[in-house]
Short mmCIF file of C-alpha atoms and ligand atoms in Angstrom, two decimals:
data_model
loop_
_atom_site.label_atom_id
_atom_site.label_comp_id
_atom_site.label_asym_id
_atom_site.label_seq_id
_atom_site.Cartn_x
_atom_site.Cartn_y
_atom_site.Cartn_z
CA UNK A 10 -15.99 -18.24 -3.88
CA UNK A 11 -19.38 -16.74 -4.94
CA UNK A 12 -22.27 -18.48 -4.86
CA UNK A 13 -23.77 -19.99 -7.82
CA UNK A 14 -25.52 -17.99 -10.27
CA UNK A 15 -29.25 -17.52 -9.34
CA UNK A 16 -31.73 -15.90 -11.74
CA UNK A 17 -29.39 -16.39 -14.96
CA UNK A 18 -31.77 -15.59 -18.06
CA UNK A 19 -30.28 -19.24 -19.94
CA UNK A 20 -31.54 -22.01 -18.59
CA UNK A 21 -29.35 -24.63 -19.55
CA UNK A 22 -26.35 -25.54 -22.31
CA UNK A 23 -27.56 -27.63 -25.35
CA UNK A 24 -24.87 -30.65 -26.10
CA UNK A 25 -24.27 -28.87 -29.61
CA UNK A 26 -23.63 -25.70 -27.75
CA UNK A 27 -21.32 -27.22 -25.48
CA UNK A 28 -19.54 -29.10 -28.32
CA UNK A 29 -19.57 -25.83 -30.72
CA UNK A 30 -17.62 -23.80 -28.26
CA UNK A 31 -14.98 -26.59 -27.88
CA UNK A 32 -13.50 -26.64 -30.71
CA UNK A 33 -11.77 -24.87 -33.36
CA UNK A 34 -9.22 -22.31 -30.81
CA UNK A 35 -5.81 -21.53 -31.72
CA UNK A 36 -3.26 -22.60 -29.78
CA UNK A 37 -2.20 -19.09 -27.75
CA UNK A 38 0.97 -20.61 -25.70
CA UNK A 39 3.95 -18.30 -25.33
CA UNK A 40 7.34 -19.85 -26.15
CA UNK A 41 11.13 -18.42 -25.43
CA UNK A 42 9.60 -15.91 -22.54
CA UNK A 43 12.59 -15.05 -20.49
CA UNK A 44 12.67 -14.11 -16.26
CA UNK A 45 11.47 -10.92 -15.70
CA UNK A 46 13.47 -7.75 -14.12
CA UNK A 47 12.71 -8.76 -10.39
CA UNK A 48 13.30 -12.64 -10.80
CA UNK A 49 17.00 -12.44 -9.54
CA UNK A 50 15.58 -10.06 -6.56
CA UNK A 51 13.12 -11.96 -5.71
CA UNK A 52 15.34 -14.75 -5.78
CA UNK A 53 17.28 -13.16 -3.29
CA UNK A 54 14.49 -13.10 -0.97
CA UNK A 55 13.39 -16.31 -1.04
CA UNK A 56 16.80 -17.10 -0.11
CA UNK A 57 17.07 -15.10 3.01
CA UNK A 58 13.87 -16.51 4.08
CA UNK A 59 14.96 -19.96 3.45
CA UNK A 60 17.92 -19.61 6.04
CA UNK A 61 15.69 -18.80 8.84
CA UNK A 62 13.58 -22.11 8.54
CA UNK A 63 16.53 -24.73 7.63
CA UNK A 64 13.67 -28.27 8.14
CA UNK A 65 10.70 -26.59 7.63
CA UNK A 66 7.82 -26.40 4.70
CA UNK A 67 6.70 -22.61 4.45
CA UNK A 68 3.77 -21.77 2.60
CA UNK A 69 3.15 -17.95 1.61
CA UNK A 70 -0.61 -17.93 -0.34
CA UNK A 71 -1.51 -14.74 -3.05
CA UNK A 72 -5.19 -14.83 -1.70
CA UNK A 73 -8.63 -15.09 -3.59
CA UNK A 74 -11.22 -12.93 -4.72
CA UNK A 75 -13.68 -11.02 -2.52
CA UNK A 76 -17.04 -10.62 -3.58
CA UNK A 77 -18.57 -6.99 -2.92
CA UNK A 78 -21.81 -8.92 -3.98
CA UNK A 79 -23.37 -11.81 -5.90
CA UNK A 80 -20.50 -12.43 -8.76
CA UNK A 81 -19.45 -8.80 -8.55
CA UNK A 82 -16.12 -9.06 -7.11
CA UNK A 83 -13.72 -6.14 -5.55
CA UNK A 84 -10.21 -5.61 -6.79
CA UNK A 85 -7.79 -8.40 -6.04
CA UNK A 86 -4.97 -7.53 -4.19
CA UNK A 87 -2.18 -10.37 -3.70
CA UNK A 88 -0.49 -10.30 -0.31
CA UNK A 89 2.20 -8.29 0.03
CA UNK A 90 4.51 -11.59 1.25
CA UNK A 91 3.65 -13.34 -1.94
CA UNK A 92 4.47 -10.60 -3.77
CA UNK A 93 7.79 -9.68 -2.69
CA UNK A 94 8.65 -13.25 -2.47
CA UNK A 95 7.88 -14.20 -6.32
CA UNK A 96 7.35 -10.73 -8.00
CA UNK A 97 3.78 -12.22 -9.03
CA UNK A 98 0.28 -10.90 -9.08
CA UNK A 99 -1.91 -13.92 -9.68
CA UNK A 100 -5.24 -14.72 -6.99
CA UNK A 101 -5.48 -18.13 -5.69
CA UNK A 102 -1.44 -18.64 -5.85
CA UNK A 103 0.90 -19.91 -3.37
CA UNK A 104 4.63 -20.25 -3.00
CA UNK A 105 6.04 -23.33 -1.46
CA UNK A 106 9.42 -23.27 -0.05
CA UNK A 107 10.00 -26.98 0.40
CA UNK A 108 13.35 -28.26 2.76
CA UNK A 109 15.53 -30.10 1.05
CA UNK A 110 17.85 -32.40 3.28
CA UNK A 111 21.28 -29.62 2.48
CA UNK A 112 18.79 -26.89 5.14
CA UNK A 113 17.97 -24.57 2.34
CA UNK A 114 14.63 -25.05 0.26
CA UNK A 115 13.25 -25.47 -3.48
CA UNK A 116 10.69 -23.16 -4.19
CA UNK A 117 7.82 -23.92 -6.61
CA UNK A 118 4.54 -21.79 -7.40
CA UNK A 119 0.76 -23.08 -7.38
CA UNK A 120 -1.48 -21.18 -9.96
CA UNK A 121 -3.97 -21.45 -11.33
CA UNK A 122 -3.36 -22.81 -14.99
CA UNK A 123 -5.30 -21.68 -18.33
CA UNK A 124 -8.20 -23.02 -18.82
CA UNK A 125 -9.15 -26.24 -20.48
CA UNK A 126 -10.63 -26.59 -23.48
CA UNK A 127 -11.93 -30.10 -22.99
CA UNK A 128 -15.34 -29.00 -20.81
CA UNK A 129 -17.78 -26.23 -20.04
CA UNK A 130 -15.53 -24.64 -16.97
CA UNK A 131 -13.53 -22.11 -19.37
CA UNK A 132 -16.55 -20.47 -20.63
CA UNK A 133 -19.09 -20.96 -17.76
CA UNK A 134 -16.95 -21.62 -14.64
CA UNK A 135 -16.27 -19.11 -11.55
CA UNK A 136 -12.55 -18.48 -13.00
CA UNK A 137 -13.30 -18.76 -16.31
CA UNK A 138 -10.52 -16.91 -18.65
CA UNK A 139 -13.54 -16.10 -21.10
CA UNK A 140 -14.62 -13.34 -18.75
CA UNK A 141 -11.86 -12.55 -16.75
CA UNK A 142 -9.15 -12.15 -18.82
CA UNK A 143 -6.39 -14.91 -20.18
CA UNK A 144 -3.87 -16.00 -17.45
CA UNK A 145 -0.18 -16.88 -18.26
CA UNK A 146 -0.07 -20.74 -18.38
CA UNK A 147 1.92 -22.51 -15.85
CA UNK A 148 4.70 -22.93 -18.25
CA UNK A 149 4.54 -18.88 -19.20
CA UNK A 150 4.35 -18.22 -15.24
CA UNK A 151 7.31 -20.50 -14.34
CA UNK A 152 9.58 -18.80 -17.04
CA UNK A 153 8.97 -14.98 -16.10
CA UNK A 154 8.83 -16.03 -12.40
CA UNK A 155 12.20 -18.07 -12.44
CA UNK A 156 9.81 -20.42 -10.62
CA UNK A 157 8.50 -24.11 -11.51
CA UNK A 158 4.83 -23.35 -11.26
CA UNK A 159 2.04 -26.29 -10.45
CA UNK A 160 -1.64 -26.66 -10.77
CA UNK A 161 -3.34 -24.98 -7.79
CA UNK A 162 -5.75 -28.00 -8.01
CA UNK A 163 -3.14 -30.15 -7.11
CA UNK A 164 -2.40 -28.08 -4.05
CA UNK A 165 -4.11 -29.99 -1.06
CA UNK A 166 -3.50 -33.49 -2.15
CA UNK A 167 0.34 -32.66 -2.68
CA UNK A 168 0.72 -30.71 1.12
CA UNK A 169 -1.42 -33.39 2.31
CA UNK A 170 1.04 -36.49 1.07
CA UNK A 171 3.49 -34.44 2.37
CA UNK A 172 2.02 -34.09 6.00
CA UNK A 173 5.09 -35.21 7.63
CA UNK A 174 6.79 -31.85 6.99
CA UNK A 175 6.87 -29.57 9.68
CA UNK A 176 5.01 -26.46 8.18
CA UNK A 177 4.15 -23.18 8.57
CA UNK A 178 1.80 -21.23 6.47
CA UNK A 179 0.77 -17.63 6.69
CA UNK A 180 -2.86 -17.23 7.91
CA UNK A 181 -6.05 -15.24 6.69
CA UNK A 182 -5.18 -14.90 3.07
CA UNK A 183 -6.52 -18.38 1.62
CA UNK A 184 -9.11 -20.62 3.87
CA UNK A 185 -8.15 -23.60 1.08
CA UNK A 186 -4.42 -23.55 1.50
CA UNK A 187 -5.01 -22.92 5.21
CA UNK A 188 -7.47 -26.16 5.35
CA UNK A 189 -4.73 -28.07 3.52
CA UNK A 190 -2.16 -27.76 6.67
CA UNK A 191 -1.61 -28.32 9.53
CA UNK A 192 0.56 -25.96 11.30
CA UNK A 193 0.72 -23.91 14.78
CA UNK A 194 -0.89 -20.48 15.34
CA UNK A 195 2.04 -18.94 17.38
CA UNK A 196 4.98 -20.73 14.64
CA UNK A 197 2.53 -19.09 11.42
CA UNK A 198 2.85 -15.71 13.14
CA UNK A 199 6.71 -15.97 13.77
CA UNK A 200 6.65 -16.66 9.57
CA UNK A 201 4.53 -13.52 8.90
CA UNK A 202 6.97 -11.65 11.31
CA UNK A 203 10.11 -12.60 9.00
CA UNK A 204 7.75 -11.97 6.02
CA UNK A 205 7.06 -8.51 6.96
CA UNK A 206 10.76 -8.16 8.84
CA UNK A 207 12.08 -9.10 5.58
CA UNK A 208 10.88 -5.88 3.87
CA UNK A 209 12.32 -3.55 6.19
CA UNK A 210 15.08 -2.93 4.04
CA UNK A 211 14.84 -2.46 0.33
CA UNK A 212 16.66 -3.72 -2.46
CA UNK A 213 17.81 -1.39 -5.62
CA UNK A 214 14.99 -2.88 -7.78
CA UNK A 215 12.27 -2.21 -4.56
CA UNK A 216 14.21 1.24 -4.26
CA UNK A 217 13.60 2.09 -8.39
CA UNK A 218 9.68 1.09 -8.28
CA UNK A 219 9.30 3.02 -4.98
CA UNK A 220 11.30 6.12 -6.93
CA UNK A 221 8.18 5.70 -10.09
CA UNK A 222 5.28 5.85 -7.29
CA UNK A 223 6.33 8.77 -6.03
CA UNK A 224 7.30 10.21 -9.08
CA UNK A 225 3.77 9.37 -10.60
CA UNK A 226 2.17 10.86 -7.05
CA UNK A 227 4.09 14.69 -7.73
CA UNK A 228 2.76 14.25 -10.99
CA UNK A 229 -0.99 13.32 -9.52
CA UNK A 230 -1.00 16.36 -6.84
CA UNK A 231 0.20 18.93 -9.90
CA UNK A 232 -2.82 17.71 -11.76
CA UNK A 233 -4.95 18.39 -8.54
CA UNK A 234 -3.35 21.83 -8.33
CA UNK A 235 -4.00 22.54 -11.92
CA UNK A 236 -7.49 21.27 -11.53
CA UNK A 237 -8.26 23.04 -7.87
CA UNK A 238 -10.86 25.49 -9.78
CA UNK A 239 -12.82 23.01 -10.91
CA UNK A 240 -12.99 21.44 -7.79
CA UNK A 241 -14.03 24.79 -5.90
CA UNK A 242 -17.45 24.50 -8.55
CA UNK A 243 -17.66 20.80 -7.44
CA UNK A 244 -16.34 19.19 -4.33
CA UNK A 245 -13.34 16.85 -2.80
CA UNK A 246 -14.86 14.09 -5.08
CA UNK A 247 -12.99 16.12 -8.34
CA UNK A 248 -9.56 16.44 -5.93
CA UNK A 249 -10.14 12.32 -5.55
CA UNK A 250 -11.27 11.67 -8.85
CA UNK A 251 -7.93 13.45 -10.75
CA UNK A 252 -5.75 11.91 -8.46
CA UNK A 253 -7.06 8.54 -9.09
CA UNK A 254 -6.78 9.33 -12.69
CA UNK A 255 -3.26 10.02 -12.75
CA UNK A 256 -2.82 6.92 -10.63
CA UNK A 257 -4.63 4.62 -12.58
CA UNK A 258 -3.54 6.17 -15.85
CA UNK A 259 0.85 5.23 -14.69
CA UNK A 260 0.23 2.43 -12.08
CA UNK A 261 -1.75 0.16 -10.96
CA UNK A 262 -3.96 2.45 -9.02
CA UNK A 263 -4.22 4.18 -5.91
CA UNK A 264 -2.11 3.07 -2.87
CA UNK A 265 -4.59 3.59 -0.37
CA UNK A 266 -7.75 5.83 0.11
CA UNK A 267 -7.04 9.12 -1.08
CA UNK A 268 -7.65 11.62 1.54
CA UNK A 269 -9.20 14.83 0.08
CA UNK A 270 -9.99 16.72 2.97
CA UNK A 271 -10.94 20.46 2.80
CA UNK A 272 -11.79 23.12 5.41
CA UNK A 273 -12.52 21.26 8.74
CA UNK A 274 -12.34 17.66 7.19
CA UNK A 275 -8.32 18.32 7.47
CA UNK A 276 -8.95 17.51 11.18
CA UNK A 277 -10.10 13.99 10.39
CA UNK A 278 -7.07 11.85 10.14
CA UNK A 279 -8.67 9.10 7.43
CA UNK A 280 -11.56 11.43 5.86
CA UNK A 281 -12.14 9.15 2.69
CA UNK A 282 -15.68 10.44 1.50
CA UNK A 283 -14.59 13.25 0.01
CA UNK A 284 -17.71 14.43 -0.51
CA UNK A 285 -17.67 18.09 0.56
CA UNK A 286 -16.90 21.53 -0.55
CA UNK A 287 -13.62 23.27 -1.51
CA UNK A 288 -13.98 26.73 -0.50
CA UNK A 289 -11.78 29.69 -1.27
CA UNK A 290 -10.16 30.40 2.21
CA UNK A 291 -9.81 26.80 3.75
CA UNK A 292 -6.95 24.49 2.87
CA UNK A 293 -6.98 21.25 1.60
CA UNK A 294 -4.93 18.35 3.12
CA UNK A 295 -4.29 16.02 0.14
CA UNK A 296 -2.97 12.84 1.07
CA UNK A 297 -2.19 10.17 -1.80
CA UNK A 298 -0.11 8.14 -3.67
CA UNK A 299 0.21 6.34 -6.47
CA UNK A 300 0.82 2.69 -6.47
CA UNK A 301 3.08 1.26 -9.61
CA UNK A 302 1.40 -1.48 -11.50
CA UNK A 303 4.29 -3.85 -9.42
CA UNK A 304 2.15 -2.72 -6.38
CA UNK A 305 4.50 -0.41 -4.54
CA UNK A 306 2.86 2.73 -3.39
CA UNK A 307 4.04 6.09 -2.57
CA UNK A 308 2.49 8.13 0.33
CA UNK A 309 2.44 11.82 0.64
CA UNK A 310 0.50 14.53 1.85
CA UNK A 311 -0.01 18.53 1.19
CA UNK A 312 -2.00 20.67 2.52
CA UNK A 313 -2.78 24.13 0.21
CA UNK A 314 -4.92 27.41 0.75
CA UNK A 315 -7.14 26.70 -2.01
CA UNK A 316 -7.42 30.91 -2.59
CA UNK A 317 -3.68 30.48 -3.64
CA UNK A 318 -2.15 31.97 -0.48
CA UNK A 319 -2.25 31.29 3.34
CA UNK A 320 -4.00 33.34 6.11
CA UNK A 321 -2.04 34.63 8.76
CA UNK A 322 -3.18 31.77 11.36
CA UNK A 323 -2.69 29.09 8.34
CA UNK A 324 0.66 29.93 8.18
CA UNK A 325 1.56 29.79 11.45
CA UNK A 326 0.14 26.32 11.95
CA UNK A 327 1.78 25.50 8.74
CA UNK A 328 4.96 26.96 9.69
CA UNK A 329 5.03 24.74 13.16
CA UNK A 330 4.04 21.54 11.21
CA UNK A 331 7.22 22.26 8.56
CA UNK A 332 9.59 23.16 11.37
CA UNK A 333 8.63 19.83 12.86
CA UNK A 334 9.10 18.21 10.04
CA UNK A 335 12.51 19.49 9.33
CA UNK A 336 13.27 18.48 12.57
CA UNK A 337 12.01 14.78 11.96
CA UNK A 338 13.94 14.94 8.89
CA UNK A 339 16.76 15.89 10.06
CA UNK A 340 16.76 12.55 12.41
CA UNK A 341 16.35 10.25 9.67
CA UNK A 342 19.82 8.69 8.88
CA UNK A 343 21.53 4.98 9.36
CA UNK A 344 22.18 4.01 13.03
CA UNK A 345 19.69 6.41 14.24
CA UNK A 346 16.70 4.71 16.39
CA UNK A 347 13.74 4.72 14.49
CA UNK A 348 12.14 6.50 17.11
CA UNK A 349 14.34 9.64 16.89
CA UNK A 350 12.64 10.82 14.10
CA UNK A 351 9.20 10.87 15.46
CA UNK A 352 10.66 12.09 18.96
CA UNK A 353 12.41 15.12 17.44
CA UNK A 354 9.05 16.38 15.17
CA UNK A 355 6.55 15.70 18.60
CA UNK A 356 8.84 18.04 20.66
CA UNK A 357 9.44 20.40 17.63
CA UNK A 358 5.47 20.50 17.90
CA UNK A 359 4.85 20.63 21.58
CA UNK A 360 7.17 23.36 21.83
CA UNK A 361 5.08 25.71 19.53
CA UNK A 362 1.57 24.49 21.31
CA UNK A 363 2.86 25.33 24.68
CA UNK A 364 4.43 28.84 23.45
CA UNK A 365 0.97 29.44 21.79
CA UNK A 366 -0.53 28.49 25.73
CA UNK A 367 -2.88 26.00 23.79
CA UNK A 368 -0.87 23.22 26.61
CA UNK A 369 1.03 23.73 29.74
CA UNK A 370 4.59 23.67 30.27
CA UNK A 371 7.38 22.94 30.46
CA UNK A 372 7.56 21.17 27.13
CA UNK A 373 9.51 18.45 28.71
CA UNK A 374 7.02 17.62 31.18
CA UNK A 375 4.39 18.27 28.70
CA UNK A 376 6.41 15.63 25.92
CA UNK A 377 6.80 13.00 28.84
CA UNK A 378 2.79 13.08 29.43
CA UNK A 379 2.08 13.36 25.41
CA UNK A 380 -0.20 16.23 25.67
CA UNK A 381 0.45 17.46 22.66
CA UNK A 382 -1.76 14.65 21.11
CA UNK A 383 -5.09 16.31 21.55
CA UNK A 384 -3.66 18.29 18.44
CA UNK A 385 -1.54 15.64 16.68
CA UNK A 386 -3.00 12.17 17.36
CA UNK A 387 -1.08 10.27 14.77
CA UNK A 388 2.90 8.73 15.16
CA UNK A 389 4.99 10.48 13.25
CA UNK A 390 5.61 8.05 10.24
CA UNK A 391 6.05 4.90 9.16
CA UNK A 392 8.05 2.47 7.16
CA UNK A 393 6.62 2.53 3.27
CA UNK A 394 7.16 -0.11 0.64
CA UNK A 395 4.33 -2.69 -0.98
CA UNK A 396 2.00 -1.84 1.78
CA UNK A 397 1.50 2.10 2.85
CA UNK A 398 2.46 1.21 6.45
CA UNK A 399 4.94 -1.48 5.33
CA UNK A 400 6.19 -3.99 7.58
CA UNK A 401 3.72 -3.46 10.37
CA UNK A 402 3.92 -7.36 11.39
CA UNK A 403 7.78 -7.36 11.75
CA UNK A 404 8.83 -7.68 15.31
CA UNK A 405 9.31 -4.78 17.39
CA UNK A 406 12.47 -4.98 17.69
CA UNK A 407 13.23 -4.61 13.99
CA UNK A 408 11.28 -2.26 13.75
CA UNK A 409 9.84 0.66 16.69
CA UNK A 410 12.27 -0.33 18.78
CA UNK A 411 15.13 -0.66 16.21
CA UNK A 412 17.81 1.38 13.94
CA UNK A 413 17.47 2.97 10.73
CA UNK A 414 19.39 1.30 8.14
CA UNK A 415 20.60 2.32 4.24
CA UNK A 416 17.56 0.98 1.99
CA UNK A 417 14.81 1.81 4.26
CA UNK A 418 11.76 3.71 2.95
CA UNK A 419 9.84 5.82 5.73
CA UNK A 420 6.96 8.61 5.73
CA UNK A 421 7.72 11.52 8.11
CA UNK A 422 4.21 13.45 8.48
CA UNK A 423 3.80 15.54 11.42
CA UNK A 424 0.81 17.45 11.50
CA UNK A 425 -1.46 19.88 13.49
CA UNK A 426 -5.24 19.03 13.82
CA UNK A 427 -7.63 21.66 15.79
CA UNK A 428 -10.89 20.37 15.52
CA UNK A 429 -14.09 22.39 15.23
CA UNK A 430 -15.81 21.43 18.65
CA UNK A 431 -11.91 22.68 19.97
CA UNK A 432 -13.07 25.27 22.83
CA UNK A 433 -9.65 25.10 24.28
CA UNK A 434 -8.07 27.26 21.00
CA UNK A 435 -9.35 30.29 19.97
CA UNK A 436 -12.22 30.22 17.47
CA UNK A 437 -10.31 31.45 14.16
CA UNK A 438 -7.71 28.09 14.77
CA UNK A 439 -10.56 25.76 14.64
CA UNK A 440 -11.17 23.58 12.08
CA UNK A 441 -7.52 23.96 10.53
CA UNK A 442 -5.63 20.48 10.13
CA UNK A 443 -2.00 20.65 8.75
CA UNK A 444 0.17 17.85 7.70
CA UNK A 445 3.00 17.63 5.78
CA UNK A 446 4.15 14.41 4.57
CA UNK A 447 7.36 12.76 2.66
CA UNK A 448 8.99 8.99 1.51
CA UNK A 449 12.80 9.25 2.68
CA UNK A 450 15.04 6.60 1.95
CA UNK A 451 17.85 6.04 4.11
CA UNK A 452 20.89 6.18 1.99
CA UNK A 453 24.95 5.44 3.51
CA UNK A 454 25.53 8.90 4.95
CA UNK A 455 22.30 10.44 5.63
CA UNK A 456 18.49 10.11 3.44
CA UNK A 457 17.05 11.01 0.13
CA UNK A 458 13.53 12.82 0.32
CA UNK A 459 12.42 10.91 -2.79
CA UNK A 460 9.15 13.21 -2.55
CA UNK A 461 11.22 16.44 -2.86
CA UNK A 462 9.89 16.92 -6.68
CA UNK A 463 6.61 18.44 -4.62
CA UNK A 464 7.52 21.94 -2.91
CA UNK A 465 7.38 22.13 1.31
CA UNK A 466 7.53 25.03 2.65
CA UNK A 467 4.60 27.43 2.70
CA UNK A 468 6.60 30.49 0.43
CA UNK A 469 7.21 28.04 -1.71
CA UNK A 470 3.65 25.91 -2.01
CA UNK A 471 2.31 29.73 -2.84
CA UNK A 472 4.46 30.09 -5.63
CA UNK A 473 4.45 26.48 -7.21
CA UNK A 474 0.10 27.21 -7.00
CA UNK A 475 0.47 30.26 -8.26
CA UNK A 476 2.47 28.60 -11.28
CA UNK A 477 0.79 25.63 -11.68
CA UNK A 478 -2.67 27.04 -11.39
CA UNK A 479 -1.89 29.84 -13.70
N1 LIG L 3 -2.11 7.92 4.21
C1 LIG L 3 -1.97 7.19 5.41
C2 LIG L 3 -0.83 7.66 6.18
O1 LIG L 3 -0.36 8.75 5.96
O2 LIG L 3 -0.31 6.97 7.00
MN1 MN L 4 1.70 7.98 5.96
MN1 MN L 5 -0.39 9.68 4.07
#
């Protein structure tokens, strides 16, 4: 929570000011709201969580505001757990899963309620509706969630009366709900395991959101292409700054740092300040997406000669990075390890870098020793759903070291990265980063490239710039 107010310019609250902005307020409640679209879904999730902790009290918290200083506070994000669990975006939330003696659970929601009329906290206090915005009242809350909702403020007196319970809680999203518990650090991580194992596979409503973020992304890099000669007069910021645009124009906002990288900044894997030139000649590697106001995010990558057409060493970087990438592609279907995807685009790539001589052969020896990372650091992809690398707490198992099944949402993104300082290339490859990015969904017989709305290959990236950017 912030700290109290220093330096305010009022020095107190008069009684008659305090009664005067008491009274006379309509009464705003919301009657006959009904569940919203992702109730029954997320229904369905708090189920399958419930029957892997028959006994046990689980407690899954949204999180709180973070201050970037004073009572200036950044964005609030909920945690992705809480959100998939009750398709809610409130701050300083929690959903309870409570056993009930048959193994499964009730669920129930703390929130925060509205605020009261009946003292100073709705006008002056740290969550005061007055100048953040009006919250849904428990009662509005617990009929769009499906979910009986409580008063937050309740929280810690209720889990404490109720100490008996074995419990787990997920840690390091709320210190109070944390504090309110008492639970084991090694059983809380096997619950944030099955959180994040629990989105591994997407349902139809997941699958629909997922299809609008990257739908609103192709949308977001057209603009950028439309708008790439007004960037060359500015810099990356105007690439960022249209992007975010789009993104906060059709969703909630941007998925993660947009990465709007021209010339040798395509080299740096998570260049974020944006801050330099776009020149005529270079490429830019634009990676972004969109995340849907339901906070799914989309998460795909470009990279365009910002002249309109490649140079002959462009292409042939860009050329390796798409044949790798149809190779990953062509990997990605149910029953396949996860792996093989990322296996087939590293060989694909350390093929071409030891036919160019830039690393010794043979390419198996060369694959077994992973030498082709000095020029493509990164793995290959990664799962993609409410976070950009979804899942990353589920266990291994499930996950790297598991199979590809219908309903899962992955990134394949090979790329090629020679940096500047590279004396081991020759000197008109340096500074060129390619990557090449996509969101495939694994479907019955094979996967969907849901990002296939944005052209791939490089004939085809020259034509849809030479279109778009008239
Ligand atoms: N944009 C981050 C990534 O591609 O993984
Ligand atoms: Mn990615
Ligand atoms: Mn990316």
């Amino acid at each position: 929570m912030a700290k109290g107010r220093k330096n305010g310019l009022y020095e107190g609250v008069s009684e008659e000011l305090s009664a005067l902005m008491r009274r006379g307020w309509a009464d705003t409640e919301r009657h006959g709201l009904e569940p919203g679209e992702q109730a029954p879904y997320a229904a369905r999730r708090r189920a399958a969580l419930s029957a892997l902790f028959p006994g046990e009290r689980l407690v899954v918290p949204s999180g709180n505001l973070t201050y970037r200083s004073n009572d200036d506070a950044h964005p609030f994000r909920p945690y992705s757990g809480y959100v998939h669990l009750t398709g809610d975006r409130a701050r300083d939330g929690a959903l309870v899963l409570e056993p009930r003696a048959d193994g499964g659970h009730d669920a129930y929601c703390y929130q925060l309620p509205r605020d009261s009329r009946e003292d100073d906290e709705f006008w002056l206090g740290y969550t005061a509706e007055l100048w953040t915005g009006r919250r849904p009242s428990l009662a509005e809350s617990g009929a769009v969630l499906g979910l009986p909702c409580r008063d937050v403020r309740t929280a810690a007196d209720d889990l404490a009366a109720g100490s008996g319970v074995p419990t787990r809680i997920v840690r390091g999203v709320d210190p109070a709900f944390e504090a309110a518990v008492t639970t084991d650090e090694e059983r809380d991580e096997e619950l944030e395991e099955a959180l994040s194992g629990l989105r591994l596979v997407k349902d139809a409503w997941e699958i629909g959101e997922l299809r609008k973020a990257v739908d609103s992304t192709v949308r977001g890099f057209t603009d950028c292409v439309a708008e790439l000669s007004r960037a060359v007069a500015s810099s990356e910021r105007w690439i960022e700054g249209t992007f975010f645009r789009r993104a906060r124009l059709e969703g909630n906002s941007v998925g993660y740092g947009s990465i709007c990288a021209a010339g040798e900044h395509a080299t740096i894997m998570h260049w974020t300040d944006n801050d330099g030139p776009v020149r005529p000649g270079d490429l830019l590697l634009l990676d972004a997406g969109v995340e849907t106001r339901t906070l799914y995010t989309a998460d795909v990558t470009r990279t365009l000669p910002i002249s309109g057409t490649f140079t002959a060493v462009q292409r042939r970087v860009y050329d390796a990075v798409y044949e790798a990438q149809e190779a990953g592609m062509a990997a990605v279907r149910p029953g396949a390890p996860y792996r093989a995807f990322h296996e087939a685009a590293q060989r694909s790539l350390t093929a071409r870098l030891v036919a160019w001589g830039f690393v010794e052969g043979p390419v198996d020896r060369a694959y077994a020793l992973g030498l082709q990372r000095r020029f493509t650091m990164a793995g290959t992809g990664h799962m993609l759903g409410l976070d950009v690398h979804d899942c990353a707490r589920a266990r291994t198992e499930e996950y790297v070291d598991g199979v590809l099944a219908p309903g899962m949402v992955l990134t394949v993104e090979p790329g090629l990265y020679f940096q500047p300082d590279d004396l081991t290339v020759p000197e008109e490859w340096r500074g060129i980063g390619v990557r090449i990015e996509d969101d495939l969904l694994v479907t019955e017989d094979g996967h969907e490239n849901l990002s296939a709305g944005l052209p791939r290959s490089a004939d085809e990236v020259e034509a849809w710039m030479a279109r778009v950017a008239g």
